[in-house]
Amino acid sequence: MSDFLLTQIINYGAPLLGVILLIGGLGAPLPCTLLVIAAGAFVHQGVLDWRITAPLSLVCVLLGDSLSYALGFYAHQKVLAHFGALPQWVQAEEAFQKWGALSIFSSRFLVTAIALPVNLISGTTRYPFQKFFLYDLLGETVWIFGYGGLGYAFGSQWEIVNEFLSNFGGVLLGLFCFGWGIKQAWNWKTKNARSI
Amino acid sequence: MLEKNPKRRFIILGLTFFGCLLILFFGTRLFHAYQKFNGHGPHGFAPKLETDVEQVRGWMTIPFISRMYGVPEPILYKALGIPEEGNHKKSLEDLDGEYFPEAAGTALQIVKATLLAHPAPPTPPNAPDAPLP
């Protein structure tokens, strides 16, 4: 899949990259980070023009993210009908209102695996769209210019950058899961100690 | 709360264990990537023209390789023994399947050998970009 997309990007350029990023923003499992890093290298090699590629990619990925936010937003009633009465749902909504900004910003470029769930949750919990868009814009700007910039700096060695960053994201996701589990266990232990 | 709700306890334990597995798996890969990374720093920006033929990949097209290594396209097509027309947008893997179905990787090997035989002329630093093919 990656090889096919890379060939098509060198053939059809920035518009195709934009379309892929839009579809990726909607949740299709496409290797978007790899393509952004590769696009940076292609700019370095003179195959793509950064003045077109960077803004077009940013607009497309923001559009994809906004559409997936809208999916969550319009699914609000259905989600409420199923889970609205649960205390966990109320808890999740409160947590998202508190940590939403950080989740949206960091999931754009650090832990990209959770970007789609974050978009959907932002919509279903009615996180204000203006705020969602602002943090989305900031995070995606880091993603496009930061990762694309690394691809540019490393030129044809961009595959090493991709390997490093994708594994780094996996480690962060693992740390997040592990940390959350430990925090829950700690809360349980504290509650137990209090009840005794 | 956990004690009273075995399902929740299972989820928390499962997620913690899953987190450990992720850290172990990606951590090992990250370490290997870092080792490679260490030896390939950009040292300023990478040079525009590539010289290492081991960077050629199956997804690359002839015009892309020509630009990357500064070797004219006709030389590469001639070495492959295929016409230029209709092959501009095909990757080396596609060319392999179409023209060399009997031995996988032939196109890649021929291109690598041709690039080694035709190194790009040295360009002075800050030289203007070559025109688009």
CSV table of N, CA, C and O in Angstrom, one decimal, chain A residues 82-161:
chain,number,residue,atom,x,y,z
A,82,HIS,N,-27.7,5.5,24.0
A,82,HIS,CA,-27.1,4.3,24.4
A,82,HIS,C,-26.4,4.4,25.8
A,82,HIS,O,-26.5,3.6,26.6
A,83,PHE,N,-25.6,5.5,25.9
A,83,PHE,CA,-24.7,5.6,27.0
A,83,PHE,C,-24.9,6.8,27.9
A,83,PHE,O,-24.3,6.9,29.0
A,84,GLY,N,-25.8,7.7,27.5
A,84,GLY,CA,-26.0,8.9,28.2
A,84,GLY,C,-26.3,8.8,29.7
A,84,GLY,O,-25.9,9.6,30.5
A,85,ALA,N,-27.0,7.7,30.1
A,85,ALA,CA,-27.4,7.5,31.5
A,85,ALA,C,-26.3,7.0,32.3
A,85,ALA,O,-26.4,7.0,33.6
A,86,LEU,N,-25.2,6.5,31.7
A,86,LEU,CA,-24.1,5.9,32.5
A,86,LEU,C,-23.3,6.9,33.2
A,86,LEU,O,-22.9,7.9,32.5
A,87,PRO,N,-22.9,6.7,34.4
A,87,PRO,CA,-22.0,7.7,35.1
A,87,PRO,C,-20.7,7.8,34.4
A,87,PRO,O,-20.0,8.8,34.4
A,88,GLN,N,-20.2,6.6,33.8
A,88,GLN,CA,-18.9,6.6,33.1
A,88,GLN,C,-18.9,7.6,31.9
A,88,GLN,O,-17.9,8.2,31.6
A,89,TRP,N,-20.1,7.7,31.3
A,89,TRP,CA,-20.2,8.6,30.1
A,89,TRP,C,-20.0,10.1,30.6
A,89,TRP,O,-19.3,10.9,30.0
A,90,VAL,N,-20.7,10.4,31.7
A,90,VAL,CA,-20.6,11.8,32.3
A,90,VAL,C,-19.2,12.0,32.6
A,90,VAL,O,-18.6,13.1,32.4
A,91,GLN,N,-18.6,11.0,33.2
A,91,GLN,CA,-17.2,11.1,33.7
A,91,GLN,C,-16.3,11.4,32.4
A,91,GLN,O,-15.4,12.2,32.5
A,92,ALA,N,-16.5,10.6,31.4
A,92,ALA,CA,-15.7,10.7,30.2
A,92,ALA,C,-15.9,12.1,29.5
A,92,ALA,O,-14.9,12.7,29.1
A,93,GLU,N,-17.1,12.6,29.6
A,93,GLU,CA,-17.4,13.9,29.0
A,93,GLU,C,-16.6,15.0,29.8
A,93,GLU,O,-16.0,15.9,29.2
A,94,GLU,N,-16.7,14.9,31.1
A,94,GLU,CA,-16.0,15.9,32.0
A,94,GLU,C,-14.5,15.8,31.7
A,94,GLU,O,-13.8,16.9,31.6
A,95,ALA,N,-14.0,14.6,31.6
A,95,ALA,CA,-12.5,14.4,31.4
A,95,ALA,C,-12.1,15.0,30.1
A,95,ALA,O,-11.1,15.7,30.0
A,96,PHE,N,-13.0,14.9,29.1
A,96,PHE,CA,-12.6,15.4,27.8
A,96,PHE,C,-12.7,16.9,27.7
A,96,PHE,O,-11.8,17.6,27.1
A,97,GLN,N,-13.6,17.5,28.5
A,97,GLN,CA,-13.7,18.9,28.5
A,97,GLN,C,-12.4,19.5,29.2
A,97,GLN,O,-11.9,20.5,28.8
A,98,LYS,N,-11.9,18.7,30.1
A,98,LYS,CA,-10.7,19.1,30.9
A,98,LYS,C,-9.4,18.9,30.0
A,98,LYS,O,-8.5,19.7,30.0
A,99,TRP,N,-9.3,17.7,29.4
A,99,TRP,CA,-8.0,17.3,28.8
A,99,TRP,C,-8.1,17.4,27.2
A,99,TRP,O,-7.2,17.0,26.5
A,100,GLY,N,-9.3,17.9,26.7
A,100,GLY,CA,-9.5,17.8,25.3
A,100,GLY,C,-8.4,18.5,24.5
A,100,GLY,O,-7.9,18.0,23.5
A,101,ALA,N,-8.0,19.7,24.9
A,101,ALA,CA,-7.0,20.5,24.2
A,101,ALA,C,-5.7,19.7,24.0
A,101,ALA,O,-5.2,19.6,22.9
A,102,LEU,N,-5.3,19.1,25.1
A,102,LEU,CA,-4.0,18.4,25.0
A,102,LEU,C,-4.2,17.1,24.1
A,102,LEU,O,-3.3,16.8,23.4
A,103,SER,N,-5.3,16.5,24.3
A,103,SER,CA,-5.6,15.3,23.5
A,103,SER,C,-5.6,15.6,22.0
A,103,SER,O,-5.0,14.9,21.2
A,104,ILE,N,-6.3,16.6,21.7
A,104,ILE,CA,-6.4,17.0,20.3
A,104,ILE,C,-5.0,17.4,19.7
A,104,ILE,O,-4.6,16.8,18.7
A,105,PHE,N,-4.4,18.2,20.4
A,105,PHE,CA,-3.0,18.7,19.9
A,105,PHE,C,-2.0,17.6,19.8
A,105,PHE,O,-1.4,17.4,18.7
A,106,SER,N,-1.9,16.7,20.9
A,106,SER,CA,-0.9,15.7,20.8
A,106,SER,C,-1.2,14.6,19.9
A,106,SER,O,-0.3,13.9,19.3
A,107,SER,N,-2.5,14.3,19.7
A,107,SER,CA,-2.9,13.2,18.8
A,107,SER,C,-2.7,13.5,17.3
A,107,SER,O,-2.7,12.6,16.5
A,108,ARG,N,-2.4,14.8,17.0
A,108,ARG,CA,-2.1,15.1,15.6
A,108,ARG,C,-0.8,14.7,15.2
A,108,ARG,O,-0.6,14.3,14.0
A,109,PHE,N,0.2,14.6,16.1
A,109,PHE,CA,1.6,14.3,15.6
A,109,PHE,C,2.3,13.3,16.5
A,109,PHE,O,3.2,12.7,16.1
A,110,LEU,N,1.9,13.2,17.8
A,110,LEU,CA,2.7,12.3,18.7
A,110,LEU,C,2.1,10.9,18.7
A,110,LEU,O,2.8,10.0,18.4
A,111,VAL,N,0.8,10.8,19.0
A,111,VAL,CA,0.2,9.5,19.1
A,111,VAL,C,-1.0,9.5,18.0
A,111,VAL,O,-2.1,9.6,18.4
A,112,THR,N,-0.6,9.5,16.8
A,112,THR,CA,-1.5,9.6,15.7
A,112,THR,C,-2.5,8.5,15.6
A,112,THR,O,-3.6,8.7,15.1
A,113,ALA,N,-2.2,7.4,16.3
A,113,ALA,CA,-3.2,6.2,16.3
A,113,ALA,C,-4.5,6.6,16.9
A,113,ALA,O,-5.5,6.0,16.6
A,114,ILE,N,-4.5,7.6,17.9
A,114,ILE,CA,-5.7,7.9,18.5
A,114,ILE,C,-6.4,9.1,18.0
A,114,ILE,O,-7.3,9.7,18.6
A,115,ALA,N,-5.9,9.6,16.8
A,115,ALA,CA,-6.4,10.9,16.3
A,115,ALA,C,-7.9,10.7,15.9
A,115,ALA,O,-8.7,11.6,16.3
A,116,LEU,N,-8.3,9.6,15.3
A,116,LEU,CA,-9.7,9.5,14.9
A,116,LEU,C,-10.6,9.4,16.1
A,116,LEU,O,-11.6,10.1,16.1
A,117,PRO,N,-10.3,8.5,17.1
A,117,PRO,CA,-11.2,8.4,18.2
A,117,PRO,C,-11.3,9.8,18.9
A,117,PRO,O,-12.4,10.2,19.4
A,118,VAL,N,-10.2,10.6,19.0
A,118,VAL,CA,-10.3,11.9,19.6
A,118,VAL,C,-11.2,12.8,18.8
A,118,VAL,O,-12.0,13.5,19.4
A,119,ASN,N,-11.1,12.8,17.5
A,119,ASN,CA,-12.0,13.6,16.7
A,119,ASN,C,-13.5,13.2,16.9
A,119,ASN,O,-14.4,14.1,17.1
A,120,LEU,N,-13.8,11.9,17.0
A,120,LEU,CA,-15.2,11.5,17.2
A,120,LEU,C,-15.7,11.8,18.6
A,120,LEU,O,-16.8,12.3,18.7
A,121,ILE,N,-14.8,11.6,19.6
A,121,ILE,CA,-15.2,12.0,21.0
A,121,ILE,C,-15.4,13.5,21.1
A,121,ILE,O,-16.3,13.9,21.8
A,122,SER,N,-14.6,14.3,20.4
A,122,SER,CA,-14.7,15.7,20.5
A,122,SER,C,-16.1,16.1,20.0
A,122,SER,O,-16.8,17.0,20.5
A,123,GLY,N,-16.6,15.4,18.9
A,123,GLY,CA,-17.9,15.7,18.3
A,123,GLY,C,-19.0,15.2,19.3
A,123,GLY,O,-19.9,16.0,19.5
A,124,THR,N,-18.9,14.0,19.7
A,124,THR,CA,-20.0,13.4,20.5
A,124,THR,C,-20.1,14.1,21.9
A,124,THR,O,-21.2,14.2,22.4
A,125,THR,N,-19.0,14.6,22.4
A,125,THR,CA,-19.1,15.3,23.7
A,125,THR,C,-19.3,16.8,23.5
A,125,THR,O,-19.3,17.5,24.5
A,126,ARG,N,-19.6,17.2,22.3
A,126,ARG,CA,-19.9,18.6,22.0
A,126,ARG,C,-18.8,19.5,22.4
A,126,ARG,O,-19.1,20.6,23.0
A,127,TYR,N,-17.5,19.1,22.2
A,127,TYR,CA,-16.4,20.0,22.5
A,127,TYR,C,-16.5,21.1,21.5
A,127,TYR,O,-16.7,20.9,20.3
A,128,PRO,N,-16.4,22.4,22.0
A,128,PRO,CA,-16.6,23.5,21.0
A,128,PRO,C,-15.7,23.4,19.8
A,128,PRO,O,-14.5,23.2,19.9
A,129,PHE,N,-16.4,23.6,18.6
A,129,PHE,CA,-15.7,23.4,17.4
A,129,PHE,C,-14.6,24.4,17.2
A,129,PHE,O,-13.5,24.0,16.7
A,130,GLN,N,-14.8,25.6,17.6
A,130,GLN,CA,-13.7,26.6,17.4
A,130,GLN,C,-12.4,26.2,18.1
A,130,GLN,O,-11.3,26.3,17.6
A,131,LYS,N,-12.6,25.7,19.3
A,131,LYS,CA,-11.4,25.2,20.1
A,131,LYS,C,-10.8,24.0,19.5
A,131,LYS,O,-9.6,23.9,19.3
A,132,PHE,N,-11.7,23.1,19.0
A,132,PHE,CA,-11.2,21.9,18.4
A,132,PHE,C,-10.4,22.2,17.1
A,132,PHE,O,-9.3,21.8,17.0
A,133,PHE,N,-10.9,23.2,16.4
A,133,PHE,CA,-10.2,23.6,15.1
A,133,PHE,C,-8.9,24.2,15.4
A,133,PHE,O,-7.9,24.0,14.7
A,134,LEU,N,-8.9,25.1,16.5
A,134,LEU,CA,-7.6,25.8,16.8
A,134,LEU,C,-6.5,24.8,17.2
A,134,LEU,O,-5.4,24.8,16.6
A,135,TYR,N,-6.9,23.8,18.1
A,135,TYR,CA,-5.8,22.8,18.5
A,135,TYR,C,-5.5,21.9,17.4
A,135,TYR,O,-4.4,21.4,17.3
A,136,ASP,N,-6.5,21.6,16.6
A,136,ASP,CA,-6.3,20.7,15.4
A,136,ASP,C,-5.3,21.4,14.5
A,136,ASP,O,-4.3,20.8,14.0
A,137,LEU,N,-5.5,22.7,14.2
A,137,LEU,CA,-4.7,23.5,13.3
A,137,LEU,C,-3.2,23.5,13.9
A,137,LEU,O,-2.3,23.3,13.1
A,138,LEU,N,-3.1,23.7,15.2
A,138,LEU,CA,-1.7,23.8,15.8
A,138,LEU,C,-1.0,22.5,15.6
A,138,LEU,O,0.1,22.4,15.2
A,139,GLY,N,-1.8,21.4,16.0
A,139,GLY,CA,-1.2,20.1,15.9
A,139,GLY,C,-0.8,19.6,14.5
A,139,GLY,O,0.3,19.1,14.3
A,140,GLU,N,-1.7,19.9,13.6
A,140,GLU,CA,-1.4,19.5,12.2
A,140,GLU,C,-0.3,20.3,11.6
A,140,GLU,O,0.4,19.8,10.7
A,141,THR,N,-0.2,21.6,12.0
A,141,THR,CA,0.9,22.4,11.5
A,141,THR,C,2.2,21.8,12.0
A,141,THR,O,3.2,21.7,11.2
A,142,VAL,N,2.3,21.4,13.2
A,142,VAL,CA,3.5,20.7,13.7
A,142,VAL,C,3.8,19.4,12.9
A,142,VAL,O,4.9,19.2,12.5
A,143,TRP,N,2.7,18.7,12.6
A,143,TRP,CA,2.8,17.4,11.9
A,143,TRP,C,3.4,17.7,10.5
A,143,TRP,O,4.4,17.1,10.1
A,144,ILE,N,2.7,18.6,9.8
A,144,ILE,CA,3.1,18.8,8.4
A,144,ILE,C,4.5,19.5,8.3
A,144,ILE,O,5.3,19.0,7.5
A,145,PHE,N,4.7,20.5,9.0
A,145,PHE,CA,6.0,21.2,8.9
A,145,PHE,C,7.1,20.5,9.6
A,145,PHE,O,8.2,20.5,9.2
A,146,GLY,N,6.8,20.0,10.8
A,146,GLY,CA,7.8,19.3,11.6
A,146,GLY,C,8.3,18.0,10.9
A,146,GLY,O,9.4,17.8,10.7
A,147,TYR,N,7.3,17.1,10.7
A,147,TYR,CA,7.7,15.8,10.1
A,147,TYR,C,8.1,16.0,8.6
A,147,TYR,O,9.1,15.4,8.2
A,148,GLY,N,7.4,16.9,7.9
A,148,GLY,CA,7.8,17.2,6.5
A,148,GLY,C,9.2,17.8,6.5
A,148,GLY,O,10.0,17.5,5.6
A,149,GLY,N,9.5,18.6,7.5
A,149,GLY,CA,10.8,19.3,7.6
A,149,GLY,C,11.9,18.3,7.9
A,149,GLY,O,13.0,18.4,7.3
A,150,LEU,N,11.6,17.2,8.7
A,150,LEU,CA,12.6,16.2,8.9
A,150,LEU,C,12.8,15.4,7.6
A,150,LEU,O,14.0,15.1,7.3
A,151,GLY,N,11.8,15.1,6.9
A,151,GLY,CA,11.9,14.5,5.6
A,151,GLY,C,12.8,15.3,4.7
A,151,GLY,O,13.7,14.8,4.0
A,152,TYR,N,12.6,16.6,4.7
A,152,TYR,CA,13.4,17.5,3.9
A,152,TYR,C,14.9,17.5,4.3
A,152,TYR,O,15.8,17.4,3.5
A,153,ALA,N,15.1,17.5,5.6
A,153,ALA,CA,16.5,17.5,6.1
A,153,ALA,C,17.2,16.3,5.8
A,153,ALA,O,18.4,16.3,5.5
A,154,PHE,N,16.5,15.1,5.9
A,154,PHE,CA,17.2,13.8,5.7
A,154,PHE,C,17.2,13.4,4.2
A,154,PHE,O,17.9,12.4,3.9
A,155,GLY,N,16.4,14.1,3.3
A,155,GLY,CA,16.4,13.7,1.9
A,155,GLY,C,16.1,12.3,1.7
A,155,GLY,O,15.1,11.8,2.2
A,156,SER,N,16.9,11.6,0.9
A,156,SER,CA,16.6,10.2,0.6
A,156,SER,C,16.7,9.2,1.7
A,156,SER,O,16.4,8.1,1.6
A,157,GLN,N,17.2,9.7,2.9
A,157,GLN,CA,17.3,8.9,4.1
A,157,GLN,C,16.0,9.0,4.9
A,157,GLN,O,16.0,8.6,6.1
A,158,TRP,N,14.9,9.5,4.4
A,158,TRP,CA,13.7,9.8,5.1
A,158,TRP,C,13.1,8.5,5.7
A,158,TRP,O,12.4,8.6,6.7
A,159,GLU,N,13.4,7.3,5.2
A,159,GLU,CA,12.8,6.1,5.7
A,159,GLU,C,13.3,5.9,7.2
A,159,GLU,O,12.5,5.3,8.0
A,160,ILE,N,14.5,6.3,7.5
A,160,ILE,CA,15.0,6.1,8.9
A,160,ILE,C,14.2,7.0,9.8
A,160,ILE,O,13.8,6.6,10.9
A,161,VAL,N,13.9,8.2,9.4
A,161,VAL,CA,13.1,9.1,10.2
A,161,VAL,C,11.7,8.5,10.5
A,161,VAL,O,11.2,8.5,11.6
